[in-house]
PDB file of C-alpha atoms in Angstrom:
ATOM      1  CA  MET A  28     153.113 156.581 147.320  1.00  0.00           C
ATOM      2  CA  ASN A  29     154.166 153.368 145.582  1.00  0.00           C
ATOM      3  CA  ILE A  30     154.116 152.675 142.033  1.00  0.00           C
ATOM      4  CA  SER A  31     154.928 149.506 140.755  1.00  0.00           C
ATOM      5  CA  LEU A  32     157.463 149.878 138.613  1.00  0.00           C
ATOM      6  CA  PRO A  33     155.670 148.044 135.437  1.00  0.00           C
ATOM      7  CA  ARG A  34     152.936 150.591 135.480  1.00  0.00           C
ATOM      8  CA  LEU A  35     155.392 153.189 136.034  1.00  0.00           C
ATOM      9  CA  SER A  36     157.124 151.964 132.814  1.00  0.00           C
ATOM     10  CA  CYS A  37     154.090 152.090 130.763  1.00  0.00           C
ATOM     11  CA  ALA A  38     153.004 155.124 132.089  1.00  0.00           C
ATOM     12  CA  LEU A  39     156.127 156.574 131.048  1.00  0.00           C
ATOM     13  CA  LEU A  40     156.102 155.052 127.744  1.00  0.00           C
ATOM     14  CA  LEU A  41     152.366 156.847 126.526  1.00  0.00           C
ATOM     15  CA  LEU A  42     153.578 159.623 127.253  1.00  0.00           C
ATOM     16  CA  ALA A  43     156.006 159.168 124.756  1.00  0.00           C
ATOM     17  CA  GLY A  44     154.059 157.223 122.665  1.00  0.00           C
ATOM     18  CA  GLY A  45     155.274 153.707 122.498  1.00  0.00           C
ATOM     19  CA  CYS A  46     152.939 151.909 124.702  1.00  0.00           C
ATOM     20  CA  ALA A  47     149.128 151.767 122.962  1.00  0.00           C
ATOM     21  CA  ALA A  48     145.956 152.666 124.887  1.00  0.00           C
ATOM     22  CA  PRO A  49     143.686 150.349 125.725  1.00  0.00           C
ATOM     23  CA  GLY A  50     141.694 149.014 122.520  1.00  0.00           C
ATOM     24  CA  THR A  51     144.497 149.594 119.671  1.00  0.00           C
ATOM     25  CA  VAL A  52     147.340 148.366 118.314  1.00  0.00           C
ATOM     26  CA  PRO A  53     150.603 150.304 117.002  1.00  0.00           C
ATOM     27  CA  GLU A  54     151.427 150.869 113.302  1.00  0.00           C
ATOM     28  CA  PRO A  55     154.390 148.979 112.471  1.00  0.00           C
ATOM     29  CA  GLU A  56     155.220 152.181 109.997  1.00  0.00           C
ATOM     30  CA  THR A  57     155.011 155.295 112.039  1.00  0.00           C
ATOM     31  CA  GLY A  58     154.597 154.027 115.329  1.00  0.00           C
ATOM     32  CA  ARG A  59     151.193 155.524 116.032  1.00  0.00           C
ATOM     33  CA  SER A  60     148.459 153.323 116.959  1.00  0.00           C
ATOM     34  CA  ALA A  61     145.063 152.211 114.792  1.00  0.00           C
ATOM     35  CA  PRO A  62     141.337 150.307 116.439  1.00  0.00           C
ATOM     36  CA  ALA A  63     142.240 147.363 117.724  1.00  0.00           C
ATOM     37  CA  ARG A  64     140.205 144.600 114.882  1.00  0.00           C
ATOM     38  CA  PRO A  65     138.499 141.879 115.506  1.00  0.00           C
ATOM     39  CA  ALA A  66     139.389 138.374 115.416  1.00  0.00           C
ATOM     40  CA  PRO A  67     138.174 136.136 112.226  1.00  0.00           C
ATOM     41  CA  SER A  68     134.926 134.959 113.768  1.00  0.00           C
ATOM     42  CA  MET A  69     134.917 130.852 113.254  1.00  0.00           C
ATOM     43  CA  SER A  70     131.784 129.009 111.489  1.00  0.00           C
ATOM     44  CA  VAL A  71     130.253 126.534 110.659  1.00  0.00           C
ATOM     45  CA  THR A  72     129.595 126.190 106.325  1.00  0.00           C
ATOM     46  CA  ARG A  73     127.405 123.416 106.108  1.00  0.00           C
ATOM     47  CA  SER A  74     127.824 121.469 102.471  1.00  0.00           C
ATOM     48  CA  PRO A  75     125.422 122.215 100.444  1.00  0.00           C
ATOM     49  CA  ASP A  76     122.596 119.171  99.710  1.00  0.00           C
ATOM     50  CA  PRO A  77     123.554 117.118  97.081  1.00  0.00           C
ATOM     51  CA  VAL A  78     122.466 116.560  93.511  1.00  0.00           C
ATOM     52  CA  PRO A  79     120.474 113.873  91.906  1.00  0.00           C
ATOM     53  CA  ARG A  80     123.959 111.939  89.302  1.00  0.00           C
ATOM     54  CA  CYS A  81     123.673 109.786  87.210  1.00  0.00           C
ATOM     55  CA  ILE A  82     126.570 107.006  88.876  1.00  0.00           C
ATOM     56  CA  ASP A  83     127.364 104.203  87.329  1.00  0.00           C
ATOM     57  CA  GLY A  84     124.214 104.708  84.354  1.00  0.00           C
ATOM     58  CA  LEU A  85     122.135 105.188  86.767  1.00  0.00           C
ATOM     59  CA  GLU A  86     120.286 108.228  88.678  1.00  0.00           C
ATOM     60  CA  ILE A  87     117.760 108.519  90.690  1.00  0.00           C
ATOM     61  CA  SER A  88     116.063 111.559  92.463  1.00  0.00           C
ATOM     62  CA  VAL A  89     113.640 112.427  94.607  1.00  0.00           C
ATOM     63  CA  GLY A  90     109.826 114.441  92.767  1.00  0.00           C
ATOM     64  CA  GLU A  91     107.450 116.485  94.257  1.00  0.00           C
ATOM     65  CA  GLY A  92     105.348 114.459  97.536  1.00  0.00           C
ATOM     66  CA  ASP A  93     101.873 115.540  99.379  1.00  0.00           C
ATOM     67  CA  ALA A  94     101.446 115.362 103.058  1.00  0.00           C
ATOM     68  CA  ALA A  95      97.279 115.978 103.621  1.00  0.00           C
ATOM     69  CA  SER A  96      96.127 114.349 107.192  1.00  0.00           C
ATOM     70  CA  GLY A  97      99.317 113.256 108.722  1.00  0.00           C
ATOM     71  CA  LEU A  98     100.481 110.943 105.808  1.00  0.00           C
ATOM     72  CA  ARG A  99     103.321 111.593 103.905  1.00  0.00           C
ATOM     73  CA  VAL A 100     104.385 110.302 100.092  1.00  0.00           C
ATOM     74  CA  VAL A 101     106.851 111.117  97.817  1.00  0.00           C
ATOM     75  CA  GLY A 102     108.497 109.845  95.188  1.00  0.00           C
ATOM     76  CA  LEU A 103     111.359 108.549  94.025  1.00  0.00           C
ATOM     77  CA  GLN A 104     112.400 108.094  90.304  1.00  0.00           C
ATOM     78  CA  LEU A 105     115.583 105.146  88.249  1.00  0.00           C
ATOM     79  CA  ARG A 106     116.779 106.763  85.125  1.00  0.00           C
ATOM     80  CA  ASN A 107     119.016 104.712  83.480  1.00  0.00           C
ATOM     81  CA  CYS A 108     121.086 107.461  82.439  1.00  0.00           C
ATOM     82  CA  GLY A 109     123.446 104.672  80.348  1.00  0.00           C
ATOM     83  CA  GLY A 110     124.371 104.073  77.178  1.00  0.00           C
ATOM     84  CA  LYS A 111     122.962 100.514  77.357  1.00  0.00           C
ATOM     85  CA  PRO A 112     119.685  99.259  77.979  1.00  0.00           C
ATOM     86  CA  TYR A 113     119.305  97.976  81.700  1.00  0.00           C
ATOM     87  CA  ARG A 114     117.362  95.931  83.351  1.00  0.00           C
ATOM     88  CA  ILE A 115     115.861  95.940  87.322  1.00  0.00           C
ATOM     89  CA  LYS A 116     113.365  93.927  89.463  1.00  0.00           C
ATOM     90  CA  GLY A 117     112.466  94.496  92.864  1.00  0.00           C
ATOM     91  CA  TYR A 118     112.554  97.661  95.796  1.00  0.00           C
ATOM     92  CA  PRO A 119     115.459 100.197  95.900  1.00  0.00           C
ATOM     93  CA  GLU A 120     117.473  99.819  98.557  1.00  0.00           C
ATOM     94  CA  LEU A 121     116.676 102.374 101.544  1.00  0.00           C
ATOM     95  CA  SER A 122     118.137 103.806 104.235  1.00  0.00           C
ATOM     96  CA  ILE A 123     117.197 107.097 106.434  1.00  0.00           C
ATOM     97  CA  LEU A 124     119.142 109.760 107.290  1.00  0.00           C
ATOM     98  CA  GLY A 125     119.517 112.612 109.847  1.00  0.00           C
ATOM     99  CA  ALA A 126     120.989 115.560 109.203  1.00  0.00           C
ATOM    100  CA  ASP A 127     124.352 114.827 110.588  1.00  0.00           C
ATOM    101  CA  ARG A 128     123.443 112.575 107.299  1.00  0.00           C
ATOM    102  CA  LYS A 129     124.010 108.996 109.709  1.00  0.00           C
ATOM    103  CA  PRO A 130     121.703 106.663 109.983  1.00  0.00           C
ATOM    104  CA  LEU A 131     118.533 106.740 112.063  1.00  0.00           C
ATOM    105  CA  ASP A 132     116.596 103.787 114.073  1.00  0.00           C
ATOM    106  CA  VAL A 133     113.778 103.773 111.856  1.00  0.00           C
ATOM    107  CA  ARG A 134     112.806 100.647 109.079  1.00  0.00           C
ATOM    108  CA  VAL A 135     111.931 100.443 105.909  1.00  0.00           C
ATOM    109  CA  LEU A 136     109.126  97.581 105.196  1.00  0.00           C
ATOM    110  CA  ARG A 137     108.302  96.832 101.829  1.00  0.00           C
ATOM    111  CA  GLY A 138     105.447  97.018 100.764  1.00  0.00           C
ATOM    112  CA  ILE A 139     102.741 100.612 100.625  1.00  0.00           C
ATOM    113  CA  GLY A 140     100.475  98.717 102.549  1.00  0.00           C
ATOM    114  CA  GLU A 141     102.511  98.925 105.901  1.00  0.00           C
ATOM    115  CA  VAL A 142     101.602 102.496 106.020  1.00  0.00           C
ATOM    116  CA  THR A 143      98.312 103.082 103.885  1.00  0.00           C
ATOM    117  CA  VAL A 144      95.992 102.265 100.936  1.00  0.00           C
ATOM    118  CA  LEU A 145      96.950 103.067  97.731  1.00  0.00           C
ATOM    119  CA  PRO A 146      95.933  99.860  95.113  1.00  0.00           C
ATOM    120  CA  PRO A 147      97.671 101.471  92.271  1.00  0.00           C
ATOM    121  CA  TRP A 148     101.319 100.799  94.957  1.00  0.00           C
ATOM    122  CA  GLU A 149     100.247  97.793  96.332  1.00  0.00           C
ATOM    123  CA  VAL A 150     102.207  95.601  93.450  1.00  0.00           C
ATOM    124  CA  GLN A 151     104.567  93.243  92.933  1.00  0.00           C
ATOM    125  CA  PRO A 152     108.226  93.507  92.014  1.00  0.00           C
ATOM    126  CA  LYS A 153     108.134  93.204  88.086  1.00  0.00           C
ATOM    127  CA  GLN A 154     110.865  92.502  85.988  1.00  0.00           C
ATOM    128  CA  GLU A 155     111.693  95.980  84.294  1.00  0.00           C
ATOM    129  CA  THR A 156     113.721  96.778  81.507  1.00  0.00           C
ATOM    130  CA  LEU A 157     114.723 100.846  80.241  1.00  0.00           C
ATOM    131  CA  ASP A 158     116.483 101.369  77.844  1.00  0.00           C
ATOM    132  CA  PRO A 159     117.935 104.819  77.623  1.00  0.00           C
ATOM    133  CA  GLY A 160     116.489 107.532  78.695  1.00  0.00           C
ATOM    134  CA  GLU A 161     113.586 105.947  80.887  1.00  0.00           C
ATOM    135  CA  SER A 162     112.537 105.384  83.841  1.00  0.00           C
ATOM    136  CA  VAL A 163     110.855 104.126  87.041  1.00  0.00           C
ATOM    137  CA  ARG A 164     109.424 104.950  89.580  1.00  0.00           C
ATOM    138  CA  ALA A 165     109.062 103.738  93.401  1.00  0.00           C
ATOM    139  CA  LEU A 166     106.326 105.596  95.910  1.00  0.00           C
ATOM    140  CA  LEU A 167     108.140 106.402  99.652  1.00  0.00           C
ATOM    141  CA  ALA A 168     105.081 106.573 102.678  1.00  0.00           C
ATOM    142  CA  TRP A 169     104.580 107.198 106.000  1.00  0.00           C
ATOM    143  CA  ARG A 170     102.852 109.396 108.709  1.00  0.00           C
ATOM    144  CA  ASN A 171     103.857 111.422 111.163  1.00  0.00           C
ATOM    145  CA  LEU A 172     102.454 110.633 114.546  1.00  0.00           C
ATOM    146  CA  THR A 173     103.968 111.663 117.564  1.00  0.00           C
ATOM    147  CA  THR A 174     102.937 109.639 120.938  1.00  0.00           C
ATOM    148  CA  ASP A 175     106.228 110.232 123.020  1.00  0.00           C
ATOM    149  CA  ALA A 176     108.832 113.618 121.601  1.00  0.00           C
ATOM    150  CA  GLU A 177     111.503 112.456 123.384  1.00  0.00           C
ATOM    151  CA  THR A 178     112.013 109.612 120.683  1.00  0.00           C
ATOM    152  CA  VAL A 179     111.148 111.758 117.305  1.00  0.00           C
ATOM    153  CA  ALA A 180     112.980 110.758 114.346  1.00  0.00           C
ATOM    154  CA  VAL A 181     113.314 113.461 112.067  1.00  0.00           C
ATOM    155  CA  GLY A 182     115.828 112.081 108.701  1.00  0.00           C
ATOM    156  CA  GLU A 183     116.669 115.001 106.508  1.00  0.00           C
ATOM    157  CA  PHE A 184     118.616 112.624 103.628  1.00  0.00           C
ATOM    158  CA  VAL A 185     117.753 109.303 102.305  1.00  0.00           C
ATOM    159  CA  SER A 186     120.581 106.802 100.931  1.00  0.00           C
ATOM    160  CA  VAL A 187     119.344 104.437  97.993  1.00  0.00           C
ATOM    161  CA  ALA A 188     120.676 102.184  95.717  1.00  0.00           C
ATOM    162  CA  ALA A 189     118.888 100.460  92.507  1.00  0.00           C
ATOM    163  CA  GLY A 190     118.846  97.069  94.525  1.00  0.00           C
ATOM    164  CA  ALA A 191     121.209  95.325  97.036  1.00  0.00           C
ATOM    165  CA  GLY A 192     124.550  95.514  96.144  1.00  0.00           C
ATOM    166  CA  GLN A 193     124.414  98.864  93.611  1.00  0.00           C
ATOM    167  CA  SER A 194     125.851 102.148  94.260  1.00  0.00           C
ATOM    168  CA  ARG A 195     124.375 104.796  96.749  1.00  0.00           C
ATOM    169  CA  HIS A 196     123.359 108.206  95.819  1.00  0.00           C
ATOM    170  CA  LEU A 197     122.973 110.563  98.089  1.00  0.00           C
ATOM    171  CA  LEU A 198     119.394 112.415  98.544  1.00  0.00           C
ATOM    172  CA  ALA A 199     117.811 115.414 100.640  1.00  0.00           C
ATOM    173  CA  LEU A 200     114.599 114.452 101.934  1.00  0.00           C
ATOM    174  CA  HIS A 201     113.049 115.522 104.730  1.00  0.00           C
ATOM    175  CA  ILE A 202     111.304 113.156 106.697  1.00  0.00           C
ATOM    176  CA  ASP A 203     109.001 113.892 110.377  1.00  0.00           C
ATOM    177  CA  ALA A 204     108.348 110.546 110.878  1.00  0.00           C
ATOM    178  CA  GLY A 205     107.323 111.143 114.208  1.00  0.00           C
ATOM    179  CA  ASN A 206     108.377 107.847 117.029  1.00  0.00           C
ATOM    180  CA  THR A 207     106.637 105.797 114.427  1.00  0.00           C
ATOM    181  CA  GLY A 208     109.738 104.177 113.561  1.00  0.00           C
ATOM    182  CA  LYS A 209     108.758 103.454 110.534  1.00  0.00           C
ATOM    183  CA  VAL A 210     108.380 104.201 106.541  1.00  0.00           C
ATOM    184  CA  ALA A 211     106.964 101.609 103.848  1.00  0.00           C
ATOM    185  CA  ILE A 212     108.615 101.425 100.243  1.00  0.00           C
ATOM    186  CA  SER A 213     106.861 100.025  97.193  1.00  0.00           C
ATOM    187  CA  PRO A 214     108.195  97.833  94.007  1.00  0.00           C
ATOM    188  CA  TRP A 215     109.850  99.839  91.541  1.00  0.00           C
ATOM    189  CA  VAL A 216     106.961  99.897  88.977  1.00  0.00           C
ATOM    190  CA  GLY A 217     106.845 101.237  85.130  1.00  0.00           C
ATOM    191  CA  ASP A 218     103.426 101.049  84.473  1.00  0.00           C
ATOM    192  CA  VAL A 219     100.159 100.780  87.030  1.00  0.00           C
ATOM    193  CA  VAL A 220      97.197  99.100  86.615  1.00  0.00           C
ATOM    194  CA  THR A 221      94.262 100.496  87.768  1.00  0.00           C
ATOM    195  CA  GLU A 222      91.096  99.349  89.246  1.00  0.00           C
ATOM    196  CA  ASP A 223      89.270  99.968  85.727  1.00  0.00           C
ATOM    197  CA  GLY A 224      92.419  98.507  84.598  1.00  0.00           C
ATOM    198  CA  VAL A 225      93.729 100.505  82.290  1.00  0.00           C
ATOM    199  CA  ALA A 226      97.876 100.587  82.674  1.00  0.00           C
ATOM    200  CA  LYS A 227      99.179 104.242  83.501  1.00  0.00           C
ATOM    201  CA  ARG A 228     102.579 105.382  83.934  1.00  0.00           C
ATOM    202  CA  PRO A 229     103.090 106.280  87.784  1.00  0.00           C
ATOM    203  CA  ALA A 230     103.974 109.435  87.545  1.00  0.00           C
ATOM    204  CA  ARG A 231     100.057 110.047  85.341  1.00  0.00           C
ATOM    205  CA  ASP A 232      98.381 108.155  87.962  1.00  0.00           C
ATOM    206  CA  ALA A 233     100.285 110.517  91.151  1.00  0.00           C
ATOM    207  CA  GLU A 234      99.200 113.831  89.551  1.00  0.00           C
ATOM    208  CA  ALA A 235      95.661 113.118  88.674  1.00  0.00           C
ATOM    209  CA  THR A 236      95.125 111.552  92.310  1.00  0.00           C
ATOM    210  CA  GLY A 237      96.753 114.099  94.040  1.00  0.00           C
ATOM    211  CA  ARG A 238      99.217 111.744  95.265  1.00  0.00           C
ATOM    212  CA  GLY A 239     102.487 113.561  93.741  1.00  0.00           C
ATOM    213  CA  SER A 240     104.699 112.266  91.289  1.00  0.00           C
ATOM    214  CA  ALA A 241     108.302 111.019  90.506  1.00  0.00           C
ATOM    215  CA  GLY A 242     108.766 113.654  87.872  1.00  0.00           C
ATOM    216  CA  PRO A 243     106.950 114.510  84.589  1.00  0.00           C
TER     217      PRO A 243
END
């Protein structure tokens, strides 16, 4: 009967208590065996979603939205969180980012009319002066249309600036633009003039029509 030297040595050590049985590890203090401890699992921790912050005297946040019949609309709010008046005119600078926070191939068109018809928001940019604590708003719209599942773009974040050359704000926002490849944005507005000639704050007008708002 032939027994290899390594097996014979381990068998003798087992009898002497010096070779641990499979699935156990020796305890250094006593030489006794204890159950093997599983290796720590390597899990990937997802970074927490960004929250609105005051950056260079401005805070941008995402408001409530509406998703009816494939049309998506959501409000953006720009608040003067600084200590002096701030003048603004024009459109938000916007990029759509994926779950990995990298830009997607989605065009950002200026003017809500590029996606849908919402007269109160189809306005030209107008200069607004915000005292500390005051806000203006913009409306973001897109359609969830999918004709080719291979080219679907789904955004999970947006990178927004008050205007060209301004500091960027990273915000969590799910954008399911299908494969339309585009979203539309209105300019920053203070008051919206309705068809009856009455000026209303965009948030109140949006709430009254069920289109969503960007803050109280």
